[in-house]
Coordinates of C-alpha atoms and ligand atoms in Angstrom, one line a residue:
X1 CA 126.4 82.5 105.3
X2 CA 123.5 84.0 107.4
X3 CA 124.0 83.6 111.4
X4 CA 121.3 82.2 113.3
X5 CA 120.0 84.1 116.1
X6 CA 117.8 82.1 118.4
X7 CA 115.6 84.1 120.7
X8 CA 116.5 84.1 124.4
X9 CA 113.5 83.3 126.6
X10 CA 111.7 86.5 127.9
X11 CA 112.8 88.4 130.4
X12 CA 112.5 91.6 132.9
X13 CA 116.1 93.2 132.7
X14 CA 116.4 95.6 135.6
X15 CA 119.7 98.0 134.6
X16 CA 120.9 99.9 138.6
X17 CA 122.5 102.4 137.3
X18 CA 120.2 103.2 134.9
X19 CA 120.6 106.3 133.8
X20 CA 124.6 106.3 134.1
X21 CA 127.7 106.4 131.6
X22 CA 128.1 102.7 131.4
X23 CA 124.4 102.1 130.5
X24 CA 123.8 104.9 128.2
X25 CA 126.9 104.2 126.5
X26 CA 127.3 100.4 126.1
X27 CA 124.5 98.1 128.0
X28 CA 121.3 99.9 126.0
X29 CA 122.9 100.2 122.4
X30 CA 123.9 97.1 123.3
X31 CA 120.4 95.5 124.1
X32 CA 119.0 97.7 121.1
X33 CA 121.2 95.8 118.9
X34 CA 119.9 92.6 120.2
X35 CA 116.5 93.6 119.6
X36 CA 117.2 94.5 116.1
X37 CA 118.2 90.9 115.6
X38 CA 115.9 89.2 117.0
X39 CA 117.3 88.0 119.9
X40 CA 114.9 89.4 122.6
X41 CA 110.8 88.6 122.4
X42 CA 108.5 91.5 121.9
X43 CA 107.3 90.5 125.8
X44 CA 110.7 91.2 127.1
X45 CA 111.2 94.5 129.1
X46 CA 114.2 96.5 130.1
X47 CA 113.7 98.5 133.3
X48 CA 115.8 101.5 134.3
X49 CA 116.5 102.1 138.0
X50 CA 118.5 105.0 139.1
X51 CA 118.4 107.7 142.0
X52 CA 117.0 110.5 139.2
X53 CA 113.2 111.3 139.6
X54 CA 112.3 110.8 135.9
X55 CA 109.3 109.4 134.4
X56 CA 109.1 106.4 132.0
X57 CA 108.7 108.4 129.0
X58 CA 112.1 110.9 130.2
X59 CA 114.2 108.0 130.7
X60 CA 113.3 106.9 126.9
X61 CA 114.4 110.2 125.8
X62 CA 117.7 110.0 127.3
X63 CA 118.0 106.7 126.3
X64 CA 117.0 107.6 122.6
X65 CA 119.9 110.3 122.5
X66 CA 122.1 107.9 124.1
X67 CA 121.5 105.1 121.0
X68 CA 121.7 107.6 118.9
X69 CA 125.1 108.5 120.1
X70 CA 126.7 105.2 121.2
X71 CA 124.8 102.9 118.9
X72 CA 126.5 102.5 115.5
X73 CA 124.8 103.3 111.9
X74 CA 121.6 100.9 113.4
X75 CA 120.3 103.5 115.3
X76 CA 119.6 105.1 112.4
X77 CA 116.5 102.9 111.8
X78 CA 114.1 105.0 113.5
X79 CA 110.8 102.6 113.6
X80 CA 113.0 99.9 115.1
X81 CA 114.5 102.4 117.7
X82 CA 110.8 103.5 118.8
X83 CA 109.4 99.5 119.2
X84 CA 112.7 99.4 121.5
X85 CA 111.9 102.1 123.1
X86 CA 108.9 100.5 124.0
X87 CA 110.1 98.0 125.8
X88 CA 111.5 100.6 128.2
X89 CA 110.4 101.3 132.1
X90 CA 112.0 103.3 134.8
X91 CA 111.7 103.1 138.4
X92 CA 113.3 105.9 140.6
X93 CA 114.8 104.0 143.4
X94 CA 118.0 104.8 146.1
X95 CA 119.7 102.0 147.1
X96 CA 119.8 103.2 150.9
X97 CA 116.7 104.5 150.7
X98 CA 113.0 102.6 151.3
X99 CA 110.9 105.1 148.8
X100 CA 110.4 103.3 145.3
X101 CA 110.8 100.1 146.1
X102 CA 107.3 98.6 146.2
X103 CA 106.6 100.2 143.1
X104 CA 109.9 97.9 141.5
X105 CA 108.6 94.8 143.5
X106 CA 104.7 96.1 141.5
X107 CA 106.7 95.5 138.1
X108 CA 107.6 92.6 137.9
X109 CA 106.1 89.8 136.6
X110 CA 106.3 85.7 137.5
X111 CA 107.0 83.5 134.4
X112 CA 109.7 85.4 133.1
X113 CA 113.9 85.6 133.8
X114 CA 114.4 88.0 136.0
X115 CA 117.8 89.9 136.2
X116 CA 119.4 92.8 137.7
X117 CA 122.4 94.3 136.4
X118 CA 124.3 96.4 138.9
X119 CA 125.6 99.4 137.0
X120 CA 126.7 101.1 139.8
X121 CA 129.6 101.8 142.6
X122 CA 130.5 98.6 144.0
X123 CA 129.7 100.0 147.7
X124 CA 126.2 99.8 146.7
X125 CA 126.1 96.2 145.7
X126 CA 125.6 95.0 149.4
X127 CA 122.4 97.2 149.6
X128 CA 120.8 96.6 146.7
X129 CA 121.5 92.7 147.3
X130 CA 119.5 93.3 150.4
X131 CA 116.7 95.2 148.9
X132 CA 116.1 93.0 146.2
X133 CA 115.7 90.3 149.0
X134 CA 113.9 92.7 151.7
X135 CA 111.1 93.5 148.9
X136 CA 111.0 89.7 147.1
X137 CA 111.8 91.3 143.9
X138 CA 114.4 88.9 143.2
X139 CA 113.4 84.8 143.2
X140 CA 115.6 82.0 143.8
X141 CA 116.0 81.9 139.8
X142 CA 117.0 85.8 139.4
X143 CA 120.4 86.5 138.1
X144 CA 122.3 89.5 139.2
X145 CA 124.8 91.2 137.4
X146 CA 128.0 93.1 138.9
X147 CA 130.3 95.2 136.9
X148 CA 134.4 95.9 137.8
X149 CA 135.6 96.7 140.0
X150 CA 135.0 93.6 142.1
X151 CA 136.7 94.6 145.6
X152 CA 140.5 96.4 145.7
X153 CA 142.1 93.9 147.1
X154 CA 142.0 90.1 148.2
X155 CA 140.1 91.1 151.6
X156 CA 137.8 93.2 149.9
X157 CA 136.6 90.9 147.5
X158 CA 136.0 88.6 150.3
X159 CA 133.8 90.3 151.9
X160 CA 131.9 91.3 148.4
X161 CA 131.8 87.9 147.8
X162 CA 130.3 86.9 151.6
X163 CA 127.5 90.2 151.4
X164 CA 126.6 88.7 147.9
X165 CA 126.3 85.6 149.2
X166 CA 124.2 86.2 152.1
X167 CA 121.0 86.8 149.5
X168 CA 122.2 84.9 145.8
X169 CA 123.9 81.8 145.6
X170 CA 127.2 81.2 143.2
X171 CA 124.8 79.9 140.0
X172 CA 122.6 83.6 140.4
X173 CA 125.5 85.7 140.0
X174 CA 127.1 86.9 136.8
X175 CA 130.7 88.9 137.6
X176 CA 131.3 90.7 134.2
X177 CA 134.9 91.2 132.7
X178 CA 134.0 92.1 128.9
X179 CA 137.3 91.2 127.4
X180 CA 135.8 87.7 128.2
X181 CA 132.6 88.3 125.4
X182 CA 134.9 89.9 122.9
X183 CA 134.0 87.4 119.6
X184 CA 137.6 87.1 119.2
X185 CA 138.8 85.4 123.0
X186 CA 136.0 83.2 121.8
X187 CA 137.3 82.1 119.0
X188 CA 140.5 81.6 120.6
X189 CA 138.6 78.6 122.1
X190 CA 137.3 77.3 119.6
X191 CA 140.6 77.5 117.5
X192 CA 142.8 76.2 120.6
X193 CA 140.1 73.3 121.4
X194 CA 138.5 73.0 118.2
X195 CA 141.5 71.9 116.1
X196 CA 144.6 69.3 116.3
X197 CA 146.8 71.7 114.9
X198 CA 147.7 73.6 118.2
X199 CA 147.4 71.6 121.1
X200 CA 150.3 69.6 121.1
X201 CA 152.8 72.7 120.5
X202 CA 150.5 74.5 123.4
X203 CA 153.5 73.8 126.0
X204 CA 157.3 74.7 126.9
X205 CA 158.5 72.6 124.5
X206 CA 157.2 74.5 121.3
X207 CA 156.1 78.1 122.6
X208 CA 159.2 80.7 123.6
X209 CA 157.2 83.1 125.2
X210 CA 153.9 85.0 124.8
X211 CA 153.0 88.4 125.1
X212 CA 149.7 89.9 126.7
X213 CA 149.5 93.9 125.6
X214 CA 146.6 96.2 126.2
X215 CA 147.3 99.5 124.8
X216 CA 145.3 102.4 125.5
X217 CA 145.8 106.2 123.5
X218 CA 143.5 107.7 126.6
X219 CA 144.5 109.1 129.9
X220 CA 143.1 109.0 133.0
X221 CA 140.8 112.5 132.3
X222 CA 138.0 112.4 134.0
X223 CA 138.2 109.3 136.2
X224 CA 141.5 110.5 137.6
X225 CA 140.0 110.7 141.5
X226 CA 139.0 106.4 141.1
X227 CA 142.2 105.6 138.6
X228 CA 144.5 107.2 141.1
X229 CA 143.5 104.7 144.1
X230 CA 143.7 102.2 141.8
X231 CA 146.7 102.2 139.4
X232 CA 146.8 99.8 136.3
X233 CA 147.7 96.5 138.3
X234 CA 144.6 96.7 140.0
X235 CA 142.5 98.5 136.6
X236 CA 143.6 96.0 134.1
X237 CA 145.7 93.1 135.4
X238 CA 143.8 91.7 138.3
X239 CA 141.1 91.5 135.7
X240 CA 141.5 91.7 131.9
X241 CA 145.0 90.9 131.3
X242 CA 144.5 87.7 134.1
X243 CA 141.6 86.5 132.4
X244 CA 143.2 86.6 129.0
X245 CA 146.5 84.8 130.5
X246 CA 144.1 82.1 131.8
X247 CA 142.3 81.5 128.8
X248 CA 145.3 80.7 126.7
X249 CA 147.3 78.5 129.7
X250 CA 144.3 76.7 130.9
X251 CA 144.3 72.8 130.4
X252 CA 141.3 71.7 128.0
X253 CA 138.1 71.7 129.6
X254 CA 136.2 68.6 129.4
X255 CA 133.8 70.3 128.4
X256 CA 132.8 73.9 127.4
X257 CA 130.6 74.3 130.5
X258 CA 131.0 77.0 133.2
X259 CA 132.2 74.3 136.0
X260 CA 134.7 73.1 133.8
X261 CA 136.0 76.2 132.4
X262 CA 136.2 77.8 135.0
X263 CA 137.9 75.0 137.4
X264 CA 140.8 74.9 135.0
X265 CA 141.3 78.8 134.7
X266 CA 141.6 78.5 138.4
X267 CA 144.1 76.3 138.3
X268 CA 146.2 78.5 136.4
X269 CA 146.0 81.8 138.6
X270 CA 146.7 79.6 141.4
X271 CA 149.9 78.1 139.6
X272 CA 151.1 81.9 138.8
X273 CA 154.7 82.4 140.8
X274 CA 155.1 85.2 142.8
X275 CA 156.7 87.6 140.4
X276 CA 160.6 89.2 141.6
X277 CA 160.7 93.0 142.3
X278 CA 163.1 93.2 139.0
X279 CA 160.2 91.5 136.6
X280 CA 157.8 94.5 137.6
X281 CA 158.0 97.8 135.5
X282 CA 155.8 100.2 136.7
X283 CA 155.4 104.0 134.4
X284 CA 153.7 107.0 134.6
X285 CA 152.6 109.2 131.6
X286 CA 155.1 112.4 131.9
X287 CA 153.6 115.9 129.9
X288 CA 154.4 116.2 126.7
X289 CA 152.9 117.7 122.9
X290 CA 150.5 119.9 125.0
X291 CA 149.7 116.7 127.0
X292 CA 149.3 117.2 130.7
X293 CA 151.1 114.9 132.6
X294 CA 149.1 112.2 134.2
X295 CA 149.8 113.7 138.0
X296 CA 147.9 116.8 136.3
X297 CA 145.1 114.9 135.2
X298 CA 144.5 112.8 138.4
X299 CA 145.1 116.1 140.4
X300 CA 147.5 114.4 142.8
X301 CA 151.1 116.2 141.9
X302 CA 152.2 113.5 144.4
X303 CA 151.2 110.6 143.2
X304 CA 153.0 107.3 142.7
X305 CA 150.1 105.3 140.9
X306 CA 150.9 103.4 137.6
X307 CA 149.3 104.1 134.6
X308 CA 151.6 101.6 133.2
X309 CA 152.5 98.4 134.1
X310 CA 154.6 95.2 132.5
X311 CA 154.7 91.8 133.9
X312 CA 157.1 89.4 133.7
X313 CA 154.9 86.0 134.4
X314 CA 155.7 82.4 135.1
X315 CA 153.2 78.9 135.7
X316 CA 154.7 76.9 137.5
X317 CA 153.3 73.5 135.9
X318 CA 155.0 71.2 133.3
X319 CA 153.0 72.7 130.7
X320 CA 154.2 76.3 130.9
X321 CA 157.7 75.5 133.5
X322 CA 160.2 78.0 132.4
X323 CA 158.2 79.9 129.5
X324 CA 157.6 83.7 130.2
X325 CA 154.2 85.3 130.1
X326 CA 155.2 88.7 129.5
X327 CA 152.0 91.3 130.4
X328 CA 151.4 95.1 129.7
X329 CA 149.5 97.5 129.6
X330 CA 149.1 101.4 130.0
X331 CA 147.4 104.7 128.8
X332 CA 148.8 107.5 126.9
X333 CA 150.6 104.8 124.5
X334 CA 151.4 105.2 120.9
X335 CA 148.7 103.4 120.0
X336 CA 145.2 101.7 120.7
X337 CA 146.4 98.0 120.4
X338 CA 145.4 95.1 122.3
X339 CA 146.9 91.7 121.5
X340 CA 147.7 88.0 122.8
X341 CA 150.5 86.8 120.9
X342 CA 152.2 83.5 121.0
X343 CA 155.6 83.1 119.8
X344 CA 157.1 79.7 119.1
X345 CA 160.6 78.8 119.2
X346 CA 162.9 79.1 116.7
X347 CA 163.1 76.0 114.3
X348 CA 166.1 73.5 115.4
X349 CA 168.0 73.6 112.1
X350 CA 167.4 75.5 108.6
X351 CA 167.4 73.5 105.3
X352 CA 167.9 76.4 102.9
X353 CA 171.3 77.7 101.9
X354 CA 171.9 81.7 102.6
X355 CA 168.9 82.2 104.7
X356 CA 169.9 83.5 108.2
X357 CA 167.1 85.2 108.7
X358 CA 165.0 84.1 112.1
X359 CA 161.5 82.6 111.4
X360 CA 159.0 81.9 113.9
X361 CA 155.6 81.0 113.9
X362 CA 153.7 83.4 116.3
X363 CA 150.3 83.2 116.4
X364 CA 148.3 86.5 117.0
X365 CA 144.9 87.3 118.1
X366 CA 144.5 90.9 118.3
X367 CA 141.0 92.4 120.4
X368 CA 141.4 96.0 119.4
X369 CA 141.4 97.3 116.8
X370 CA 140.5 94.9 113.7
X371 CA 139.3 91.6 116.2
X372 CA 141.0 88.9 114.2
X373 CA 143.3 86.1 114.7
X374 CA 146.4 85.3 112.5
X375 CA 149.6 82.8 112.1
X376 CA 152.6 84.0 110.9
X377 CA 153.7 81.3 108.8
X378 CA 157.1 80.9 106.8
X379 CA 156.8 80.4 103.1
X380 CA 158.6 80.8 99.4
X381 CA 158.6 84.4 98.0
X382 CA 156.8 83.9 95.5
X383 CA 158.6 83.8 91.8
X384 CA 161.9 82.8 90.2
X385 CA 165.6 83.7 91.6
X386 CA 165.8 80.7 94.1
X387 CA 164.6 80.2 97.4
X388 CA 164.1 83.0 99.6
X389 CA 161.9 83.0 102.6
X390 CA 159.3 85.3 103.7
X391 CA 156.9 85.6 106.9
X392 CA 153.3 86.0 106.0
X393 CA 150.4 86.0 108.3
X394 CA 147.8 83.5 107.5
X395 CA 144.5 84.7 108.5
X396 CA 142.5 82.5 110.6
X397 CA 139.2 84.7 111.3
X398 CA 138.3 84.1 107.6
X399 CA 135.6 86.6 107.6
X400 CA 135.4 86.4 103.9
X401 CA 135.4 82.6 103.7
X402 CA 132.3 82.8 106.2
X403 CA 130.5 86.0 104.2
X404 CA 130.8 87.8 107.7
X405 CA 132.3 90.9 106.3
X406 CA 130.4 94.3 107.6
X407 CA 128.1 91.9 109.6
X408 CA 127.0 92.7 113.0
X409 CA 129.2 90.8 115.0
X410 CA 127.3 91.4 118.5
X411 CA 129.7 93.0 120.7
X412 CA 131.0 91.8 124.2
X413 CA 128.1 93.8 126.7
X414 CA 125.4 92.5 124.3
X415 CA 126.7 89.0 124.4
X416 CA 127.4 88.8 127.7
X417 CA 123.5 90.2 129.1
X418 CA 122.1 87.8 126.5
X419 CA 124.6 84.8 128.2
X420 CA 122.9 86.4 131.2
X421 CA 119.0 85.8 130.7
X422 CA 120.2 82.4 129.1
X423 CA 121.7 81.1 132.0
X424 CA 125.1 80.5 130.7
X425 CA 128.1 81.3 133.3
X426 CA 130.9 80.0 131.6
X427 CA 132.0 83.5 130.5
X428 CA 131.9 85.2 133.4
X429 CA 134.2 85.2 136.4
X430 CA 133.6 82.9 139.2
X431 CA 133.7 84.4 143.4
X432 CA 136.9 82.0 143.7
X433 CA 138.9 83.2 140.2
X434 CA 138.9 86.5 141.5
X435 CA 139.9 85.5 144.9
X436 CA 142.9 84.1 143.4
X437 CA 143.7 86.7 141.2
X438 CA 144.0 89.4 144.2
X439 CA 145.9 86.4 146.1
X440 CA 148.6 86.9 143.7
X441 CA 148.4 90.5 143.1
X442 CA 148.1 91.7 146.6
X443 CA 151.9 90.8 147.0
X444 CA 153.2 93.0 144.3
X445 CA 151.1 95.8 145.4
X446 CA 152.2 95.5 148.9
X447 CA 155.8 94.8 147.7
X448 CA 156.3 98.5 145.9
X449 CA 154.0 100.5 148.3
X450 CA 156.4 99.2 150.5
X451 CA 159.1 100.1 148.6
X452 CA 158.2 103.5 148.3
X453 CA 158.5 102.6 144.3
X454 CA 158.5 105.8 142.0
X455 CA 157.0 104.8 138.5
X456 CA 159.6 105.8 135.9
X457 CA 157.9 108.2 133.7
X458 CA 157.5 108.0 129.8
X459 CA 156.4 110.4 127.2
X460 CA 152.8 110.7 125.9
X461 CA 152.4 108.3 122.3
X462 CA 155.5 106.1 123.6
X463 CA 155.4 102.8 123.7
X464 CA 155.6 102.9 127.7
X465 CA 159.1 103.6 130.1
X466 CA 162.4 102.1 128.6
X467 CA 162.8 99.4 131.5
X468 CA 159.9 97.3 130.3
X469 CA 162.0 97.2 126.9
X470 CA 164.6 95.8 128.7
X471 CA 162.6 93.1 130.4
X472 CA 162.6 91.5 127.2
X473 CA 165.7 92.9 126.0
X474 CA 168.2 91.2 128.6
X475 CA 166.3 87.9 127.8
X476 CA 167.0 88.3 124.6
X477 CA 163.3 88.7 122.9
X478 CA 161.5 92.4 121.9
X479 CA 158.0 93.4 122.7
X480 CA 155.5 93.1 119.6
X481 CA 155.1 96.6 117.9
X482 CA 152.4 98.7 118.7
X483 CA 150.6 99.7 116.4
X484 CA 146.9 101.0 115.0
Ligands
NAD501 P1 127.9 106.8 136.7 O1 128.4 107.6 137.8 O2 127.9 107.4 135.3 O3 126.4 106.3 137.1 C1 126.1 105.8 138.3 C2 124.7 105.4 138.4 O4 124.4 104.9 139.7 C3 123.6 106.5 138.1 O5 122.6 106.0 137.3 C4 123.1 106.9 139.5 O6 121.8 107.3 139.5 C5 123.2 105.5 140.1 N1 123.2 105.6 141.6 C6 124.1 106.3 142.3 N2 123.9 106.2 143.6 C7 122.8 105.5 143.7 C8 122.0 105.0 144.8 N3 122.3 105.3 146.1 N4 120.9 104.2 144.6 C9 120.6 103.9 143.3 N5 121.3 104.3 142.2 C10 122.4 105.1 142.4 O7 128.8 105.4 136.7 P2 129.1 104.4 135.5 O8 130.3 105.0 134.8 O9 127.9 104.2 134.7 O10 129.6 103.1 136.2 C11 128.7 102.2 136.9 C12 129.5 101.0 137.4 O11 130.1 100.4 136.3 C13 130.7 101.4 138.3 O12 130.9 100.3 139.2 C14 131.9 101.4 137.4 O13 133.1 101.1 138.1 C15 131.6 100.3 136.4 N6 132.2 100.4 135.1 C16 132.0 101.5 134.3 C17 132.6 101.6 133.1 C18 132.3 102.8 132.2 O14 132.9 102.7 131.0 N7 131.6 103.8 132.5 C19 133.4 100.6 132.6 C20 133.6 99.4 133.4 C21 133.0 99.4 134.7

C-alpha cells in the first residue's frame, strides 16, 4: 500500500536560528525529506536567519554537509539534494539589532503561508515577536513557531505567553513538543478512538496502573551549563512525559480538532493531585566505567539537580480515581527506551487447572527505539501436553499488513512544520496546557528546593536510584524492563 502525500500549499519558511544545532540537525533533513516526497511545491522557499554574516550560497553549503550528516540514506540522492538546495535563502539578521531587517521584510512574498520558526533561546522570542511586527514581515495569517523550553516556571511562561501575545494571536502560534508528531502517539489515537475494543476498559475499573518511561543512554555533556538550571522535572516532565500522560487519560474528543483536543488534555493536567514528598524520587548519575559523574559534566561539584526523576501520579476524576500514573525518566540509563505502557488488572478468577502464573493484558506503545504499539495477550502454547498458558504480544502497528516496512515514515519535526504551513494546531501545545502543567509542577520544585533535597545517586547504565524501585515495589507492582 502506497501513502498518499498531498502537497501543502506554498509557503515562505523563515528558520531563526538558522544556522544552529537544532536546524542543521533535525528541522532541514527534516524539510529535505518532505521535499523528496512531494509534500512541498517547487515555489515554496525555506529562508535561513541567523546572527552569522553568510551569503545565500554559504548557508547551502552548511546546510548540504548538515543533510548529509543528519539526513538518513536519502541524502544520498544528490540531484534531489541540489533542487532542495535551491529552494534555500539566508538573511543575516540580530534579533536586538535593526541591520538586516528590511532586507527579510524585501523577501517575502504576499499569496503564500508565511511562517517563522524560532530556533533559538527563548529570551529572544519577545524580540523577534516585535520585529517581525515593527517591519510587517509577519501578516495577520503568519504562523510562528517556538521550540522548548517554553518559560521555567509557571510565572515565566506567563509572561512568554503575554509578550507573544502582544503581536500573534493564540490560532498564529505553534508551541512545539515533538513527542507529540512521533507516528506512534498518533496512532495511539487512532487505536484508543478508532476502535471499540479499548475504550470501555480505559478507566479504574479495568487498568491497574500505567507506566510513562523515557530512557536516555546520554549525559548531560555539552548542555550541562542549561541542564543544570533545569533538572529533568523541568527538561522532560513539564513537557514530554505531561503531554504523553494527557494523551492517554484525556476523555474522547468530539472531534479530532485542535479546540477539542486540546480542551480535554487540559482537563487532565488540571485534574493531576498534587503529588506527596514520598511519591517523588529524584537521582543523579554517580561516576562509574570511566564515566564522569554528572556533577563533572555540568561543572557544578555542588549541584543538586536531577538527572533522574520518577513520579508517582494520580487524576483525580472517576475515570482514573485511585489508578497510579507512574512517570520516569533520566540519562545515563541502561538503555535508550521510551514507552507508555498500560497494564490491566489481573483477571477475577482463572479457569485452567495448575496455572498460577499471573497474566495481564498490558498494552505497550513504545516511541524509541522500534516505534510500534503491542498487546500482550494470553493464549494456549501452542501443541499437545494440555493446557499451558503463555503471554504473547500481539502486534498492533502491522507494518507488514500495511506494506509499510522500510518506508519513510516522516519523522516528528517534519510532520509537525508541515502541520505548521497547513494550519493544523491540534498537535501542538496550547498557551493554557502549559500554564497548567508548570501550575502543577511549580509545587514539587519548590517543595524539594525547599527541602534542601539531595538526589540519591545511581550508577552509569542502571536502571535509575533504588528508591524509584521501591515506589512500585511497596505497592506491590515492578517497573517495565528497560531495554534496547
Ligand atoms: P544553537 O546555539 O546551536 O543555535 C542558536 C541559533 O540562534 C544560531 O543560529 C544563532 O545564530 C542564533 N542566534 C543567537 N543569537 C541571536 C540573535 N541575537 N539574533 C538572531 N539569531 C541569534 O541552539 P540550538 O541547539 O539550535 O537550539 C535552538 C533552540 O531550540 C533553543 O531554544 C533550544 O532550547 C531549543 N531546542 C534545541 C534542541 C536541540 O536538539 N538542539 C532540542 C530541543 C529544543
Amino acid at each position: 500500500m502506497v501513502s498518499r502525500v498531498i502537497p501543502v500549499e506554498p509557503f515562505d519558511l523563515v528558520i531563526f536560528g538558522g544556522t544552529g544545532d537544532l536546524a542543521r540537525r533535525k528541522i532541514l533533513p527534516g524539510l529535505f525529506r518532505r521535499f523528496r516526497a512531494g509534500q512541498m511545491t517547487p515555489d515554496s522557499r525555506i529562508i535561513g536567519a541567523a546572527r552569522a554574516p553568510l551569503d545565500a550560497d554559504a548557508y547551502r553549503e552548511m546546510i548540504r554537509q548538515g543533510i548529509e550528516e543528519f539526513g538518513g540514506p536519502e541524502s544520498k540522492d544528490s540531484e534531489s539534494l541540489a533542487a532542495f538546495l535551491d529552494r534555500l535563502d539566508y538573511v543575516s539578521v540580530d534579533a536586538t539589532v535593526e541591520e538586516g531587517w528590511p532586507r527579510l521584510a524585501a523577501l517575502m512574498r504576499d499569496g503564500v503561508v508565511r511562517a517563522f520558526y524560532f530556533s533559538v533561546a527563548p529570551s529572544l522570542f519577545g524580540p523577534l515577536a516585535e520585529k517581525l511586527h515593527e517591519h510587517a514581515i509577519a501578516d495577520v495569517d503568519s504562523r510562528i513557531v517556538v521550540e522548548k523550553p517554553f518559560g521555567r516556571d509557571l510565572e515565566s511562561a506567563r509572561a512568554l505567553n503575554r509578550t507573544l501575545a502582544e503581536y500573534f494571536r493564540e490560532e498564529q502560534i505553534y508551541r512545539i513538543d515533538h513527542y507529540l508528531g512521533k507516528e506512534t502517539v498518533q496512532n495511539l489515537m487512532a487505536v484508543r478512538f478508532g476502535n471499540l475494543l479499548f475504550e470501555p476498559l480505559w478507566n479504574n475499573h479495568y487498568v491497574d496502573h500505567i507506566q510513562i518511561t523515557v530512557a536516555e543512554t546520554v549525559g548531560v555533556e555539552g548542555r550541562g551549563g542549561y541542564y543544570d538550571k533545569s533538572g529533568a522535572m523541568r527538561d522532560m516532565v513539564q513537557n514530554h512525559l505531561m503531554q504523553l500522560l494527557c494523551l492517554i487519560a484525556m476523555e474522547p474528543p468530539s472531534r479530532f480538532e485542535a479546540g477539542a483536543v486540546r480542551d480535554e488534555k487540559l482537563k487532565v493536567i488540571r485534574a493531576l493531585q498534587p503529588v506527596p514528598v514520598h511519591h517523588i524520587v529524584r537521582g543523579q548519575y554517580d561516576a562509574g566505567d570511566g564515566h564522569p559523574s554528572y556533577r563533572e559534566e555540568a561543572g557544578n561539584p555542588r549541584s543538586f539537580t536531577e538527572s533522574f526523576i520518577a513520579i508517582r501520579a494520580e487524576i483525580a476524576n472517576w475515570r482514573w480515581a485511585g489508578v497510579p500514573f507512574y512517570l520516569r525518566t533520566g540519562k545515563k540509563l541502561k538503555a535508550r527506551h521510551s514507552e507508555i505502557a498500560v497494564v490491566f488488572k489481573d483477571l477475577p478468577h482463572t479457569i485452567f487447572e495448575g496455572d498460577h502464573a499471573r497474566h495481564r493484558n498490558i498494552l505497550s506503545i513504545r516511541l524509541q527505539p522500534n516505534e510500534g504499539i503491542d498487546l500482550t495477550v494470553t493464549i494456549k502454547e501452542p501443541g499437545p501436553g494440555g493446557m499451558r498458558l503463555i503471554d504473547v504480544p500481539l502486534d498492533m502497528t502491522f507494518s507488514e499488513a500495511l506494506g509499510q516496512e522500510g518506508q519513510d515514515v516522516p519523522d516528528a519535526y517534519e510532520r509537525l512544520i508541515m502541520d505548521v504551513i497547513r494550519g493544523n494546531q491540534t498537535l501542538f501545545m496550547r498557551g493554557d496546557e502549559v500554564e497548567a502543567a508548570w501550575a502543577w509542577t511549580d509545587p514539587l520544585i519548590a517543595g524539594w528546593e525547599a527541602r534542601n533535597d539531595v538526589p540519591k545517586l545511581y550508577d552509569p547504565g542502571s536502571t535509575g536510584p533504588d528508591d524509584a524501585l521501591m515506589l512500585l515495589h511497596r505497592e506491590g507492582r515492578r517497573w517495565r524492563e528497560i531495554k534496547a
